[in-house]
mmCIF file of C-alpha atoms and ligand atoms in Angstrom:
data_model
loop_
_atom_site.group_PDB
_atom_site.id
_atom_site.type_symbol
_atom_site.label_atom_id
_atom_site.label_comp_id
_atom_site.label_asym_id
_atom_site.label_seq_id
_atom_site.Cartn_x
_atom_site.Cartn_y
_atom_site.Cartn_z
ATOM 1 C CA MET I 1 101.465 124.644 171.659
ATOM 2 C CA ASP I 2 98.986 126.977 170.090
ATOM 3 C CA LEU I 3 97.680 126.404 166.611
ATOM 4 C CA LYS I 4 99.778 129.124 165.001
ATOM 5 C CA ASP I 5 103.000 127.608 166.287
ATOM 6 C CA ARG I 6 101.864 124.188 165.194
ATOM 7 C CA LEU I 7 101.244 125.498 161.713
ATOM 8 C CA THR I 8 104.677 127.168 161.535
ATOM 9 C CA GLU I 9 106.436 124.050 162.713
ATOM 10 C CA LEU I 10 104.399 121.882 160.399
ATOM 11 C CA LYS I 11 105.297 124.079 157.458
ATOM 12 C CA ALA I 12 109.039 123.991 158.178
ATOM 13 C CA LYS I 13 109.065 120.214 158.569
ATOM 14 C CA ALA I 14 106.976 119.648 155.451
ATOM 15 C CA LEU I 15 109.095 121.979 153.305
ATOM 16 C CA SER I 16 112.296 120.218 154.227
ATOM 17 C CA GLU I 17 110.671 116.875 153.503
ATOM 18 C CA ILE I 18 109.446 118.104 150.113
ATOM 19 C CA ASP I 19 112.854 119.503 149.233
ATOM 20 C CA THR I 20 114.693 116.279 149.871
ATOM 21 C CA VAL I 21 112.291 113.786 148.320
ATOM 22 C CA GLU I 22 113.762 112.110 145.211
ATOM 23 C CA ASP I 23 110.923 109.966 144.076
ATOM 24 C CA LEU I 24 107.823 110.964 142.109
ATOM 25 C CA LYS I 25 105.738 108.305 143.842
ATOM 26 C CA LYS I 26 106.787 109.578 147.264
ATOM 27 C CA ILE I 27 105.930 113.194 146.471
ATOM 28 C CA ASN I 28 102.433 112.019 145.782
ATOM 29 C CA GLU I 29 102.293 110.267 149.140
ATOM 30 C CA ILE I 30 103.498 113.437 150.850
ATOM 31 C CA ARG I 31 100.780 115.436 149.159
ATOM 32 C CA VAL I 32 98.073 113.038 150.287
ATOM 33 C CA ASN I 33 99.445 112.885 153.859
ATOM 34 C CA LEU I 34 99.859 116.656 154.249
ATOM 35 C CA LEU I 35 96.869 118.047 152.423
ATOM 36 C CA GLY I 36 94.426 115.154 152.573
ATOM 37 C CA LYS I 37 91.339 114.831 154.751
ATOM 38 C CA LYS I 38 93.282 113.092 157.508
ATOM 39 C CA GLY I 39 96.275 115.429 157.247
ATOM 40 C CA PRO I 40 97.595 117.860 159.900
ATOM 41 C CA ILE I 41 96.221 120.977 158.197
ATOM 42 C CA THR I 42 92.713 119.613 158.150
ATOM 43 C CA GLU I 43 93.227 118.738 161.780
ATOM 44 C CA VAL I 44 94.228 122.331 162.604
ATOM 45 C CA LEU I 45 91.190 123.652 160.785
ATOM 46 C CA ARG I 46 89.033 121.288 162.748
ATOM 47 C CA GLY I 47 90.501 122.528 166.038
ATOM 48 C CA MET I 48 89.487 126.086 165.182
ATOM 49 C CA LYS I 49 86.038 125.626 166.690
ATOM 50 C CA ASP I 50 87.618 125.954 170.137
ATOM 51 C CA LEU I 51 89.254 129.308 169.303
ATOM 52 C CA SER I 52 88.004 132.756 170.241
ATOM 53 C CA LYS I 53 86.157 134.873 167.683
ATOM 54 C CA GLU I 54 89.239 137.127 167.239
ATOM 55 C CA GLU I 55 91.717 134.315 166.801
ATOM 56 C CA ARG I 56 89.656 132.245 164.383
ATOM 57 C CA PRO I 57 90.164 134.371 161.213
ATOM 58 C CA VAL I 58 93.868 134.816 161.974
ATOM 59 C CA VAL I 59 94.493 131.093 162.334
ATOM 60 C CA GLY I 60 92.163 130.354 159.424
ATOM 61 C CA SER I 61 93.999 132.608 157.017
ATOM 62 C CA LEU I 62 97.379 131.310 158.231
ATOM 63 C CA ALA I 63 96.240 127.731 157.688
ATOM 64 C CA ASN I 64 95.099 128.559 154.154
ATOM 65 C CA LYS I 65 98.391 130.288 153.457
ATOM 66 C CA VAL I 66 100.397 127.313 154.699
ATOM 67 C CA ARG I 67 98.279 124.989 152.588
ATOM 68 C CA ASP I 68 98.831 127.130 149.481
ATOM 69 C CA GLU I 69 102.564 127.348 150.087
ATOM 70 C CA LEU I 70 102.887 123.611 150.573
ATOM 71 C CA THR I 71 100.769 122.899 147.479
ATOM 72 C CA GLU I 72 103.016 125.182 145.454
ATOM 73 C CA ALA I 73 106.185 123.598 146.885
ATOM 74 C CA ILE I 74 104.896 120.129 146.013
ATOM 75 C CA THR I 75 103.990 121.191 142.458
ATOM 76 C CA GLN I 76 107.411 122.688 141.896
ATOM 77 C CA ARG I 77 109.229 119.696 143.326
ATOM 78 C CA ARG I 78 107.179 117.355 141.170
ATOM 79 C CA GLU I 79 107.985 119.336 138.034
ATOM 80 C CA LYS I 80 111.661 119.257 138.913
ATOM 81 C CA LEU I 81 111.583 115.495 139.505
ATOM 82 C CA GLU I 82 109.792 114.978 136.200
ATOM 83 C CA ILE I 83 112.466 116.936 134.365
ATOM 84 C CA ILE I 84 115.168 114.884 136.070
ATOM 85 C CA LYS I 85 113.345 111.667 135.183
ATOM 86 C CA THR I 86 113.079 112.653 131.492
ATOM 87 C CA ALA I 87 116.728 113.689 131.411
ATOM 88 C CA ARG I 88 117.801 110.335 132.893
ATOM 89 C CA LYS I 89 115.606 108.458 130.400
ATOM 90 C CA LEU I 90 117.045 110.399 127.456
ATOM 91 C CA GLU I 91 120.540 109.709 128.725
ATOM 92 C CA LYS I 92 119.785 105.972 128.979
ATOM 93 C CA GLU I 93 118.056 105.694 125.614
ATOM 94 C CA LYS I 94 120.559 107.712 123.673
ATOM 95 C CA ILE I 95 120.848 106.522 120.062
ATOM 96 C CA ASP I 96 123.551 107.290 117.582
ATOM 97 C CA VAL I 97 121.746 108.480 114.487
ATOM 98 C CA THR I 98 125.000 108.513 112.553
ATOM 99 C CA LEU I 99 125.335 104.719 112.739
ATOM 100 C CA PRO I 100 124.723 103.004 109.385
ATOM 101 C CA GLY I 101 121.146 101.645 109.090
ATOM 102 C CA VAL I 102 119.951 98.210 108.069
ATOM 103 C CA PRO I 103 119.759 98.280 104.274
ATOM 104 C CA VAL I 104 116.256 97.796 102.827
ATOM 105 C CA LYS I 105 116.181 95.508 99.811
ATOM 106 C CA ALA I 106 114.018 97.185 97.187
ATOM 107 C CA GLY I 107 112.099 94.871 94.920
ATOM 108 C CA GLN I 108 110.787 95.611 91.443
ATOM 109 C CA PRO I 109 107.864 94.627 89.252
ATOM 110 C CA HIS I 110 108.192 91.167 87.716
ATOM 111 C CA ILE I 111 109.718 91.238 84.251
ATOM 112 C CA ILE I 112 106.415 90.143 82.650
ATOM 113 C CA MET I 113 104.650 93.000 84.448
ATOM 114 C CA GLN I 114 107.272 95.412 83.144
ATOM 115 C CA VAL I 115 106.468 94.345 79.575
ATOM 116 C CA ILE I 116 102.712 94.665 80.235
ATOM 117 C CA ASP I 117 103.183 98.081 81.892
ATOM 118 C CA GLN I 118 105.119 99.311 78.877
ATOM 119 C CA LEU I 119 102.332 98.188 76.525
ATOM 120 C CA GLU I 120 99.603 99.666 78.735
ATOM 121 C CA LYS I 121 101.375 103.021 78.743
ATOM 122 C CA LEU I 122 101.778 102.894 74.982
ATOM 123 C CA PHE I 123 98.111 102.105 74.315
ATOM 124 C CA LEU I 124 96.688 104.457 76.923
ATOM 125 C CA GLY I 125 98.706 107.143 75.147
ATOM 126 C CA MET I 126 96.917 106.250 71.892
ATOM 127 C CA GLY I 127 93.485 106.577 73.508
ATOM 128 C CA TYR I 128 92.813 102.887 74.177
ATOM 129 C CA GLN I 129 91.163 101.639 77.350
ATOM 130 C CA VAL I 130 92.685 98.831 79.390
ATOM 131 C CA VAL I 131 90.054 96.258 80.347
ATOM 132 C CA ASP I 132 90.078 93.176 82.532
ATOM 133 C CA GLY I 133 88.348 89.872 81.886
ATOM 134 C CA PRO I 134 87.724 86.792 84.015
ATOM 135 C CA GLU I 135 90.329 84.013 84.065
ATOM 136 C CA VAL I 136 87.618 81.504 84.919
ATOM 137 C CA GLU I 137 85.597 81.858 81.744
ATOM 138 C CA GLU I 138 82.554 80.417 80.061
ATOM 139 C CA ASP I 139 82.997 78.112 77.081
ATOM 140 C CA HIS I 140 80.503 80.462 75.442
ATOM 141 C CA TYR I 141 82.905 83.429 75.497
ATOM 142 C CA ASN I 142 86.216 81.600 75.262
ATOM 143 C CA PHE I 143 85.187 79.602 72.187
ATOM 144 C CA GLU I 144 81.657 80.081 70.807
ATOM 145 C CA MET I 145 81.721 83.874 70.667
ATOM 146 C CA MET I 146 85.171 83.701 69.095
ATOM 147 C CA ASN I 147 83.743 81.732 66.188
ATOM 148 C CA LEU I 148 84.961 78.389 67.511
ATOM 149 C CA PRO I 149 81.762 76.325 67.709
ATOM 150 C CA LYS I 150 81.678 72.912 69.390
ATOM 151 C CA ASP I 151 83.820 70.373 67.541
ATOM 152 C CA HIS I 152 85.771 73.084 65.724
ATOM 153 C CA PRO I 153 89.197 71.521 65.030
ATOM 154 C CA ALA I 154 91.036 74.648 66.241
ATOM 155 C CA ARG I 155 89.762 73.930 69.764
ATOM 156 C CA ASP I 156 92.239 71.058 69.981
ATOM 157 C CA MET I 157 95.192 73.443 70.015
ATOM 158 C CA GLN I 158 93.756 75.171 73.047
ATOM 159 C CA ASP I 159 92.715 72.348 75.332
ATOM 160 C CA THR I 160 92.485 73.574 78.885
ATOM 161 C CA PHE I 161 91.447 72.973 82.479
ATOM 162 C CA TYR I 162 87.699 72.553 82.746
ATOM 163 C CA ILE I 163 85.849 73.544 85.908
ATOM 164 C CA THR I 164 82.577 72.143 84.580
ATOM 165 C CA GLU I 165 81.582 71.239 81.046
ATOM 166 C CA GLN I 166 80.711 74.877 80.352
ATOM 167 C CA ILE I 167 83.218 76.689 82.567
ATOM 168 C CA LEU I 168 86.951 76.605 82.022
ATOM 169 C CA MET I 169 90.228 78.413 82.582
ATOM 170 C CA ARG I 170 90.419 80.758 79.606
ATOM 171 C CA THR I 171 92.854 79.669 76.913
ATOM 172 C CA GLN I 172 93.203 83.125 75.424
ATOM 173 C CA THR I 173 92.372 86.767 76.211
ATOM 174 C CA SER I 174 90.223 86.921 73.055
ATOM 175 C CA PRO I 175 86.916 86.376 74.957
ATOM 176 C CA VAL I 176 87.398 89.877 76.404
ATOM 177 C CA GLN I 177 86.780 91.122 72.844
ATOM 178 C CA ALA I 178 83.231 89.760 72.912
ATOM 179 C CA ARG I 179 82.563 90.880 76.473
ATOM 180 C CA THR I 180 83.701 94.431 75.677
ATOM 181 C CA MET I 181 81.847 94.684 72.339
ATOM 182 C CA GLU I 182 78.594 93.557 73.959
ATOM 183 C CA LYS I 183 78.797 96.411 76.440
ATOM 184 C CA HIS I 184 80.075 99.125 74.119
ATOM 185 C CA ASP I 185 77.749 101.846 72.892
ATOM 186 C CA PHE I 186 78.942 102.438 69.333
ATOM 187 C CA THR I 187 76.815 105.564 68.914
ATOM 188 C CA LYS I 188 79.192 107.174 71.420
ATOM 189 C CA GLY I 189 82.353 106.472 69.408
ATOM 190 C CA PRO I 190 84.849 103.781 68.438
ATOM 191 C CA LEU I 191 85.953 100.907 70.668
ATOM 192 C CA LYS I 192 89.686 100.804 71.297
ATOM 193 C CA MET I 193 90.894 98.462 73.974
ATOM 194 C CA ILE I 194 93.672 96.201 75.132
ATOM 195 C CA SER I 195 93.255 93.469 77.702
ATOM 196 C CA PRO I 196 96.298 91.966 79.402
ATOM 197 C CA GLY I 197 96.081 88.899 81.610
ATOM 198 C CA LYS I 198 96.818 85.272 82.385
ATOM 199 C CA VAL I 199 95.706 82.396 80.183
ATOM 200 C CA TYR I 200 95.844 78.629 80.679
ATOM 201 C CA ARG I 201 96.403 75.627 78.472
ATOM 202 C CA ARG I 202 96.774 71.928 78.932
ATOM 203 C CA ASP I 203 100.319 72.047 77.619
ATOM 204 C CA THR I 204 103.205 69.893 78.744
ATOM 205 C CA ASP I 205 105.592 72.365 80.324
ATOM 206 C CA ASP I 206 108.879 72.656 78.464
ATOM 207 C CA ALA I 207 111.307 75.430 77.563
ATOM 208 C CA THR I 208 108.764 77.249 75.400
ATOM 209 C CA HIS I 209 105.459 76.083 76.933
ATOM 210 C CA SER I 210 103.866 76.712 80.284
ATOM 211 C CA HIS I 211 100.386 75.672 81.443
ATOM 212 C CA GLN I 212 99.949 79.303 82.492
ATOM 213 C CA PHE I 213 101.243 82.299 80.563
ATOM 214 C CA HIS I 214 100.208 85.821 79.587
ATOM 215 C CA GLN I 215 98.557 87.497 76.641
ATOM 216 C CA VAL I 216 97.665 91.031 75.693
ATOM 217 C CA GLU I 217 94.590 91.240 73.487
ATOM 218 C CA GLY I 218 93.971 94.283 71.306
ATOM 219 C CA LEU I 219 90.754 95.347 69.578
ATOM 220 C CA VAL I 220 89.685 98.370 67.565
ATOM 221 C CA ILE I 221 86.148 98.620 66.133
ATOM 222 C CA ASP I 222 84.840 101.611 64.222
ATOM 223 C CA LYS I 223 83.620 102.573 60.762
ATOM 224 C CA HIS I 224 86.259 102.477 58.008
ATOM 225 C CA ILE I 225 89.044 100.622 59.842
ATOM 226 C CA THR I 226 91.423 99.030 57.359
ATOM 227 C CA MET I 227 94.341 96.649 57.397
ATOM 228 C CA ALA I 228 96.623 99.681 57.033
ATOM 229 C CA ASP I 229 95.485 100.808 60.498
ATOM 230 C CA LEU I 230 96.382 97.358 61.811
ATOM 231 C CA LYS I 231 99.796 97.392 60.175
ATOM 232 C CA GLY I 232 100.620 100.855 61.531
ATOM 233 C CA THR I 233 99.605 99.785 65.030
ATOM 234 C CA LEU I 234 101.667 96.602 64.852
ATOM 235 C CA GLN I 235 104.681 98.585 63.718
ATOM 236 C CA ILE I 236 104.339 100.915 66.705
ATOM 237 C CA ILE I 237 104.223 97.898 69.052
ATOM 238 C CA ALA I 238 107.312 96.340 67.421
ATOM 239 C CA ARG I 239 109.302 99.556 67.568
ATOM 240 C CA THR I 240 108.296 100.386 71.139
ATOM 241 C CA VAL I 241 109.269 96.966 72.452
ATOM 242 C CA PHE I 242 112.155 95.950 70.192
ATOM 243 C CA GLY I 243 113.670 99.264 69.085
ATOM 244 C CA ASP I 244 113.070 102.141 66.673
ATOM 245 C CA GLU I 245 114.862 100.463 63.761
ATOM 246 C CA ARG I 246 112.499 97.487 63.566
ATOM 247 C CA GLU I 247 110.503 96.580 60.463
ATOM 248 C CA ILE I 248 107.554 94.214 60.436
ATOM 249 C CA ARG I 249 106.180 91.832 57.860
ATOM 250 C CA LEU I 250 102.802 90.138 57.713
ATOM 251 C CA ARG I 251 102.318 86.548 56.608
ATOM 252 C CA PRO I 252 98.894 85.069 55.829
ATOM 253 C CA SER I 253 97.645 82.826 58.609
ATOM 254 C CA TYR I 254 94.455 81.469 60.101
ATOM 255 C CA PHE I 255 92.541 82.335 63.244
ATOM 256 C CA PRO I 256 88.828 81.542 63.550
ATOM 257 C CA PHE I 257 88.007 85.047 64.828
ATOM 258 C CA THR I 258 89.773 87.068 62.136
ATOM 259 C CA GLU I 259 89.515 87.198 58.357
ATOM 260 C CA PRO I 260 91.996 87.772 56.876
ATOM 261 C CA SER I 261 94.413 86.658 59.564
ATOM 262 C CA VAL I 262 98.126 87.343 59.758
ATOM 263 C CA GLU I 263 101.192 86.182 61.596
ATOM 264 C CA VAL I 264 103.447 89.124 62.411
ATOM 265 C CA ASP I 265 107.244 88.935 62.163
ATOM 266 C CA VAL I 266 109.637 91.605 63.371
ATOM 267 C CA SER I 267 113.089 92.135 61.878
ATOM 268 C CA CYS I 268 115.722 90.592 64.161
ATOM 269 C CA PHE I 269 116.951 93.065 66.760
ATOM 270 C CA LYS I 270 119.989 90.926 67.501
ATOM 271 C CA CYS I 271 121.571 90.743 64.052
ATOM 272 C CA GLU I 272 119.667 93.586 62.373
ATOM 273 C CA GLY I 273 118.277 91.075 59.900
ATOM 274 C CA LYS I 274 121.551 89.479 58.805
ATOM 275 C CA GLY I 275 120.718 86.120 60.363
ATOM 276 C CA CYS I 276 121.633 84.685 63.780
ATOM 277 C CA ALA I 277 120.567 82.062 66.320
ATOM 278 C CA VAL I 278 117.753 84.258 67.742
ATOM 279 C CA CYS I 279 116.045 84.562 64.334
ATOM 280 C CA LYS I 280 117.096 81.070 63.296
ATOM 281 C CA HIS I 281 119.079 82.639 60.439
ATOM 282 C CA THR I 282 116.011 84.065 58.743
ATOM 283 C CA GLY I 283 116.388 87.710 59.831
ATOM 284 C CA TRP I 284 112.788 87.647 61.119
ATOM 285 C CA ILE I 285 111.174 86.653 64.409
ATOM 286 C CA GLU I 286 107.521 85.687 64.717
ATOM 287 C CA VAL I 287 106.014 87.779 67.516
ATOM 288 C CA LEU I 288 102.214 87.810 67.358
ATOM 289 C CA GLY I 289 98.945 87.029 65.620
ATOM 290 C CA ALA I 290 96.432 89.517 64.277
ATOM 291 C CA GLY I 291 93.765 90.131 61.687
ATOM 292 C CA MET I 292 90.555 91.882 60.679
ATOM 293 C CA VAL I 293 87.694 90.925 63.010
ATOM 294 C CA HIS I 294 85.502 88.198 61.484
ATOM 295 C CA PRO I 295 81.921 89.360 60.707
ATOM 296 C CA ASN I 296 80.564 86.390 62.715
ATOM 297 C CA VAL I 297 82.358 87.663 65.819
ATOM 298 C CA LEU I 298 80.827 91.109 65.345
ATOM 299 C CA THR I 299 77.338 89.768 64.699
ATOM 300 C CA MET I 300 77.395 87.437 67.710
ATOM 301 C CA ALA I 301 78.403 90.358 69.950
ATOM 302 C CA GLY I 302 75.492 92.428 68.613
ATOM 303 C CA VAL I 303 77.554 94.693 66.357
ATOM 304 C CA ASP I 304 76.274 95.436 62.834
ATOM 305 C CA SER I 305 79.043 94.065 60.609
ATOM 306 C CA GLU I 306 77.656 95.977 57.606
ATOM 307 C CA ILE I 307 78.525 99.257 59.329
ATOM 308 C CA TYR I 308 81.319 98.419 61.738
ATOM 309 C CA GLY I 309 84.548 96.524 61.434
ATOM 310 C CA GLY I 310 88.015 96.531 62.852
ATOM 311 C CA PHE I 311 91.180 94.711 63.738
ATOM 312 C CA ALA I 312 92.384 92.555 66.600
ATOM 313 C CA PHE I 313 95.711 91.230 67.759
ATOM 314 C CA GLY I 314 97.002 88.919 70.442
ATOM 315 C CA LEU I 315 100.538 88.947 71.734
ATOM 316 C CA GLY I 316 102.486 87.135 74.420
ATOM 317 C CA PRO I 317 104.403 89.231 76.971
ATOM 318 C CA ASP I 318 106.280 86.068 78.035
ATOM 319 C CA ARG I 319 107.531 85.575 74.479
ATOM 320 C CA PHE I 320 108.350 89.284 74.184
ATOM 321 C CA ALA I 321 110.419 89.149 77.378
ATOM 322 C CA MET I 322 112.181 85.929 76.284
ATOM 323 C CA LEU I 323 113.158 87.467 72.970
ATOM 324 C CA LYS I 324 114.126 90.845 74.351
ATOM 325 C CA TYR I 325 116.267 89.565 77.217
ATOM 326 C CA GLY I 326 117.540 86.326 75.687
ATOM 327 C CA VAL I 327 115.730 84.074 78.192
ATOM 328 C CA ASP I 328 115.602 80.584 76.674
ATOM 329 C CA ASP I 329 113.240 78.906 79.163
ATOM 330 C CA ILE I 330 109.738 80.296 79.850
ATOM 331 C CA ARG I 331 109.622 78.389 83.168
ATOM 332 C CA GLU I 332 112.216 80.790 84.618
ATOM 333 C CA PHE I 333 109.491 83.450 84.807
ATOM 334 C CA TYR I 334 107.382 81.335 87.149
ATOM 335 C CA LEU I 335 110.002 79.873 89.496
ATOM 336 C CA ASN I 336 110.306 83.162 91.390
ATOM 337 C CA ASP I 337 114.028 82.822 91.895
ATOM 338 C CA VAL I 338 115.124 86.276 93.048
ATOM 339 C CA ARG I 339 118.570 85.781 91.503
ATOM 340 C CA PHE I 340 116.900 85.437 88.104
ATOM 341 C CA LEU I 341 114.263 88.141 88.561
ATOM 342 C CA SER I 342 116.552 90.801 90.020
ATOM 343 C CA GLN I 343 118.538 90.857 86.781
ATOM 344 C CA PHE I 344 115.694 92.835 85.257
ATOM 345 C CA ALA I 345 115.872 95.886 87.496
ATOM 346 C CA GLN I 346 113.657 98.610 86.090
ATOM 347 C CA LYS I 347 115.415 101.729 84.952
ATOM 348 C CA GLY I 348 114.127 105.064 86.231
HETATM 349 N N1 LIG S 1 93.926 84.232 70.719
HETATM 350 C C1 LIG S 1 95.041 83.856 69.870
HETATM 351 C C2 LIG S 1 95.811 82.731 70.514
HETATM 352 O O1 LIG S 1 95.734 82.573 71.687
HETATM 353 C C3 LIG S 1 95.932 85.026 69.628
HETATM 354 C C4 LIG S 1 95.329 86.003 68.683
HETATM 355 C C5 LIG S 1 95.567 85.902 67.322
HETATM 356 C C6 LIG S 1 94.503 86.977 69.137
HETATM 357 C C7 LIG S 1 95.017 86.789 66.428
HETATM 358 C C8 LIG S 1 93.900 87.868 68.234
HETATM 359 C C9 LIG S 1 94.174 87.760 66.882
HETATM 360 O O2 LIG S 1 93.083 88.841 68.637
HETATM 361 O O3 LIG S 1 93.618 88.630 66.026
HETATM 362 O O4 LIG S 1 96.492 82.023 69.835
#
């Protein structure tokens, strides 16, 4: 058989093989066998050296043509098989997007965080900055700088967990006052800050005490700050948290870092002041402590108390949340029982 006939026969056989193959792996084998170095076409091309000068280009161009046709046939068959494969896969992996999904349980910020968030928003809106302080604090800041020198009797009320003799878990957020005043450049303007965070005390845990709870400290220092500024600010806090109708009253009190110091009561939101169990039949509920910053506190933090002065307050988000939502045991906040916590879903 001459080479031309061999090529024609080869082509016919190969095309029928290509057309009937069903497998992508096999089509690859066919390609290698037909068109590879050891394949029949290469063999024909090799045999050309024995042909006459006239026949050589004829057979050569036919061989190239056959090779091109087979390459094209293989490419097309492969594409077709790929389409079939994808179609089968899609058929097998069909999903019904109309089936109901698995419900995702959405959580929410902890109730204490909701109270803190509300206060942060309020104070940011009044131009305060929100600052953080360390929970592991130095005795120096927690007590000394707050005008509670060693052996001051008021230290007893705030016994805590000591890391070393000089380092302790802070008992109050008040030390952030000193830390912030030290850094503040008063030539650039007043200092207005709140500082929310955790505090620790060596308390026996009961319904109203926890060894760990929260405070939000507030501090404003400028020239000409008066107690009227403090009272206005306290009223805004009371009304934001407990309702627009609330009134406040100030009672004289004592804190080492303020002079004068006050205890702040808010008119009872439950009975509107008539007297009920929440306000212990007095019409008023004690909610926080405050006062005008003691000159010693200013001086120790490097602030000239002849020129500058201001007010401070400290409130307890735990107590706020207990009052607002009628929770009678502070420990509920720290048990992390979802059934308890999910009652306080945030609106909006
Ligand atoms: N640090 C006080 C406490 O833990 C709370 C407090 C009272 C903070 C009066 C103040 C303040 O800034 O002026 O009992």
